[in-house]
Amino acid sequence: MSNPPLRRRVSPAIPPAAPRRVTIREVADLARVSIGTVSNVLNNPFLVAPVTRERVLGAIAETGFVRSTAAHQLRGGKSRSIGVVILDVANPFFTEMVRGAEQALRDEGYVLVLCSTDESAERERHYLRLLEEQRVAGVLITPAERELDALVALAGRGIPTVLLDREAGGHALCSVTVDDVRGGELAAAHLFELGHRRIAFVNGPSSIRQCVDRRRGARRAARQLGLVPDEAVVELTVPALTIEHGEQGTERLLQVTPRLDAVMCANDLLALGVLRGLATAGIKVPDEIAVVGYDDVAFASMLSPALTSVRQPKFELGVAAAELLLEESRSHAHEHREVRYEPELVVRASSQAAPHPRTAAASSARRRTQS
Ligand code: RIB
């Protein structure tokens, strides 16, 4: 049944006042100075005598004058905008990372232009072209595009570009990342230590490098236990790292025979979708199946059961990337570098079942040998 039309009340049309922008000429006349003096107060205040500077600032406040950075840019000035291109604005992982970048850049007088690509390489190319047309002062990006050549070329055209949550892989770009191979290994090893020997891995597409690295880590954990990776890690790939795709992936997960009793997810949105799917199917977490997410976003600890997750330092990633961008935009002597953080496993109720029969047997065996 289609939803009833949204109820809304529209007030009678009020004709808008004709737009009128205060000009720099009006400010100069009011302050009894030249236009050049007003421009100096805005761009090189140290060139203007304090008493004159105060008179001009008073005229700016009185008229409500706001300078046009577009006009300033046309005269060769630098933009104060930074493009931030992320995969999914609905994912708290990215909004927390953007919050860190915004704090570092706001203090330096920059404003962010946020672009969400929904993991589409085509949409990413569209946004990068718009940002370049705007002559932004720099770009922070979590690429959807597998290749980085276009970003190297963008930087080569004078727009400093820093990778967020993606390695540079030898390209001439700065990057800020978390060791996702280690993160995948932490998630899988935790489930293996609980006695699980066949775990599902609900993962995103291989076009996303983070998904490839997390898979490598999970398979490395299996090999370290002497397990066959293809048997111990049953991968279920979904088209996008969203709640909906996690819920859809659960149907496939429950069709695997023999039934899997543990699942790790490539991020917390997928894990939330899996938890919803399991609840719908009446499957108890963690008693019947243990669940582990990735990112440790704010809601992970608020779920019931609270979600075990691999924590990424989201805010710090954003701050570090912004600081690299500021350094690169200010110094020709800047040398590209990769800032790398370590992930951390945060264990919560979604994976803490009663000891698994195999684990219980194994631990009593260990006690026997130790006594
Ligand atoms: O950047 C790709 C993925 O890695 C995102 O979905 C985010 O959740 C991070 O974990």
PDB file of N, CA and C in Angstrom, residues 85-87 116-129 141-148 150-151 166 205 207-208 239:
ATOM      1  N   VAL A  85      35.565  13.914   0.164  1.00  0.00           N
ATOM      2  CA  VAL A  85      34.811  12.934  -0.629  1.00  0.00           C
ATOM      3  C   VAL A  85      34.822  11.592   0.115  1.00  0.00           C
ATOM      4  N   ILE A  86      33.626  11.144   0.534  1.00  0.00           N
ATOM      5  CA  ILE A  86      33.552   9.901   1.320  1.00  0.00           C
ATOM      6  C   ILE A  86      32.632   8.914   0.613  1.00  0.00           C
ATOM      7  N   LEU A  87      32.627   7.672   1.096  1.00  0.00           N
ATOM      8  CA  LEU A  87      31.843   6.635   0.411  1.00  0.00           C
ATOM      9  C   LEU A  87      30.367   6.691   0.779  1.00  0.00           C
ATOM     10  N   SER A 116      29.310  12.694  -1.015  1.00  0.00           N
ATOM     11  CA  SER A 116      29.146  11.276  -0.686  1.00  0.00           C
ATOM     12  C   SER A 116      28.932  10.498  -1.985  1.00  0.00           C
ATOM     13  N   THR A 117      29.829   9.540  -2.279  1.00  0.00           N
ATOM     14  CA  THR A 117      29.803   8.877  -3.586  1.00  0.00           C
ATOM     15  C   THR A 117      28.955   7.615  -3.613  1.00  0.00           C
ATOM     16  N   ASP A 118      28.475   7.152  -2.436  1.00  0.00           N
ATOM     17  CA  ASP A 118      27.747   5.866  -2.373  1.00  0.00           C
ATOM     18  C   ASP A 118      28.548   4.766  -3.063  1.00  0.00           C
ATOM     19  N   GLU A 119      29.864   4.817  -2.874  1.00  0.00           N
ATOM     20  CA  GLU A 119      30.782   3.792  -3.406  1.00  0.00           C
ATOM     21  C   GLU A 119      30.761   3.753  -4.940  1.00  0.00           C
ATOM     22  N   SER A 120      30.319   4.838  -5.589  1.00  0.00           N
ATOM     23  CA  SER A 120      30.267   4.871  -7.068  1.00  0.00           C
ATOM     24  C   SER A 120      31.484   5.608  -7.619  1.00  0.00           C
ATOM     25  N   ALA A 121      32.282   4.920  -8.437  1.00  0.00           N
ATOM     26  CA  ALA A 121      33.466   5.551  -9.046  1.00  0.00           C
ATOM     27  C   ALA A 121      33.038   6.657 -10.003  1.00  0.00           C
ATOM     28  N   GLU A 122      31.881   6.440 -10.684  1.00  0.00           N
ATOM     29  CA  GLU A 122      31.414   7.464 -11.638  1.00  0.00           C
ATOM     30  C   GLU A 122      31.025   8.747 -10.900  1.00  0.00           C
ATOM     31  N   ARG A 123      30.324   8.576  -9.788  1.00  0.00           N
ATOM     32  CA  ARG A 123      29.912   9.767  -9.027  1.00  0.00           C
ATOM     33  C   ARG A 123      31.141  10.457  -8.448  1.00  0.00           C
ATOM     34  N   GLU A 124      32.151   9.677  -8.074  1.00  0.00           N
ATOM     35  CA  GLU A 124      33.409  10.250  -7.551  1.00  0.00           C
ATOM     36  C   GLU A 124      34.065  11.131  -8.612  1.00  0.00           C
ATOM     37  N   ARG A 125      34.113  10.632  -9.850  1.00  0.00           N
ATOM     38  CA  ARG A 125      34.734  11.433 -10.934  1.00  0.00           C
ATOM     39  C   ARG A 125      33.950  12.736 -11.127  1.00  0.00           C
ATOM     40  N   HIS A 126      32.633  12.642 -11.031  1.00  0.00           N
ATOM     41  CA  HIS A 126      31.777  13.842 -11.191  1.00  0.00           C
ATOM     42  C   HIS A 126      32.102  14.868 -10.104  1.00  0.00           C
ATOM     43  N   TYR A 127      32.171  14.410  -8.847  1.00  0.00           N
ATOM     44  CA  TYR A 127      32.444  15.335  -7.738  1.00  0.00           C
ATOM     45  C   TYR A 127      33.852  15.931  -7.840  1.00  0.00           C
ATOM     46  N   LEU A 128      34.822  15.113  -8.224  1.00  0.00           N
ATOM     47  CA  LEU A 128      36.202  15.640  -8.312  1.00  0.00           C
ATOM     48  C   LEU A 128      36.291  16.731  -9.374  1.00  0.00           C
ATOM     49  N   ARG A 129      35.514  16.560 -10.454  1.00  0.00           N
ATOM     50  CA  ARG A 129      35.541  17.589 -11.509  1.00  0.00           C
ATOM     51  C   ARG A 129      34.917  18.889 -10.968  1.00  0.00           C
ATOM     52  N   ILE A 141      39.973  12.368   0.569  1.00  0.00           N
ATOM     53  CA  ILE A 141      39.092  11.420  -0.116  1.00  0.00           C
ATOM     54  C   ILE A 141      39.296   9.978   0.340  1.00  0.00           C
ATOM     55  N   THR A 142      38.189   9.272   0.553  1.00  0.00           N
ATOM     56  CA  THR A 142      38.194   7.803   0.633  1.00  0.00           C
ATOM     57  C   THR A 142      37.736   7.333  -0.739  1.00  0.00           C
ATOM     58  N   PRO A 143      38.632   6.854  -1.574  1.00  0.00           N
ATOM     59  CA  PRO A 143      38.277   6.585  -2.974  1.00  0.00           C
ATOM     60  C   PRO A 143      37.323   5.410  -3.138  1.00  0.00           C
ATOM     61  N   ALA A 144      36.398   5.557  -4.058  1.00  0.00           N
ATOM     62  CA  ALA A 144      35.588   4.428  -4.533  1.00  0.00           C
ATOM     63  C   ALA A 144      36.318   3.805  -5.724  1.00  0.00           C
ATOM     64  N   GLU A 145      37.032   4.662  -6.455  1.00  0.00           N
ATOM     65  CA  GLU A 145      37.791   4.198  -7.626  1.00  0.00           C
ATOM     66  C   GLU A 145      38.928   3.292  -7.174  1.00  0.00           C
ATOM     67  N   ARG A 146      39.081   2.150  -7.864  1.00  0.00           N
ATOM     68  CA  ARG A 146      40.145   1.207  -7.469  1.00  0.00           C
ATOM     69  C   ARG A 146      41.521   1.824  -7.726  1.00  0.00           C
ATOM     70  N   GLU A 147      41.656   2.518  -8.889  1.00  0.00           N
ATOM     71  CA  GLU A 147      42.961   3.091  -9.261  1.00  0.00           C
ATOM     72  C   GLU A 147      43.087   4.512  -8.703  1.00  0.00           C
ATOM     73  N   LEU A 148      44.319   4.961  -8.454  1.00  0.00           N
ATOM     74  CA  LEU A 148      44.550   6.278  -7.844  1.00  0.00           C
ATOM     75  C   LEU A 148      45.155   7.287  -8.820  1.00  0.00           C
ATOM     76  N   ALA A 150      43.955   9.134 -11.174  1.00  0.00           N
ATOM     77  CA  ALA A 150      43.246  10.416 -11.342  1.00  0.00           C
ATOM     78  C   ALA A 150      43.541  11.345 -10.166  1.00  0.00           C
ATOM     79  N   LEU A 151      43.723  10.775  -8.973  1.00  0.00           N
ATOM     80  CA  LEU A 151      43.992  11.616  -7.796  1.00  0.00           C
ATOM     81  C   LEU A 151      45.422  12.149  -7.841  1.00  0.00           C
ATOM     82  N   ARG A 166      42.678   4.856   3.178  1.00  0.00           N
ATOM     83  CA  ARG A 166      43.117   4.117   1.976  1.00  0.00           C
ATOM     84  C   ARG A 166      44.601   4.331   1.814  1.00  0.00           C
ATOM     85  N   PRO A 205      32.456  -5.255  -1.717  1.00  0.00           N
ATOM     86  CA  PRO A 205      33.071  -5.602  -3.001  1.00  0.00           C
ATOM     87  C   PRO A 205      34.586  -5.433  -2.989  1.00  0.00           C
ATOM     88  N   SER A 207      36.334  -4.038  -5.017  1.00  0.00           N
ATOM     89  CA  SER A 207      36.772  -2.731  -5.540  1.00  0.00           C
ATOM     90  C   SER A 207      37.140  -1.812  -4.374  1.00  0.00           C
ATOM     91  N   ILE A 208      36.716  -2.182  -3.164  1.00  0.00           N
ATOM     92  CA  ILE A 208      37.037  -1.373  -1.972  1.00  0.00           C
ATOM     93  C   ILE A 208      38.233  -2.020  -1.283  1.00  0.00           C
ATOM     94  N   PRO A 239      26.920  -6.160  -2.365  1.00  0.00           N
ATOM     95  CA  PRO A 239      27.301  -5.068  -3.286  1.00  0.00           C
ATOM     96  C   PRO A 239      27.747  -3.780  -2.592  1.00  0.00           C
TER      97      PRO A 239
END
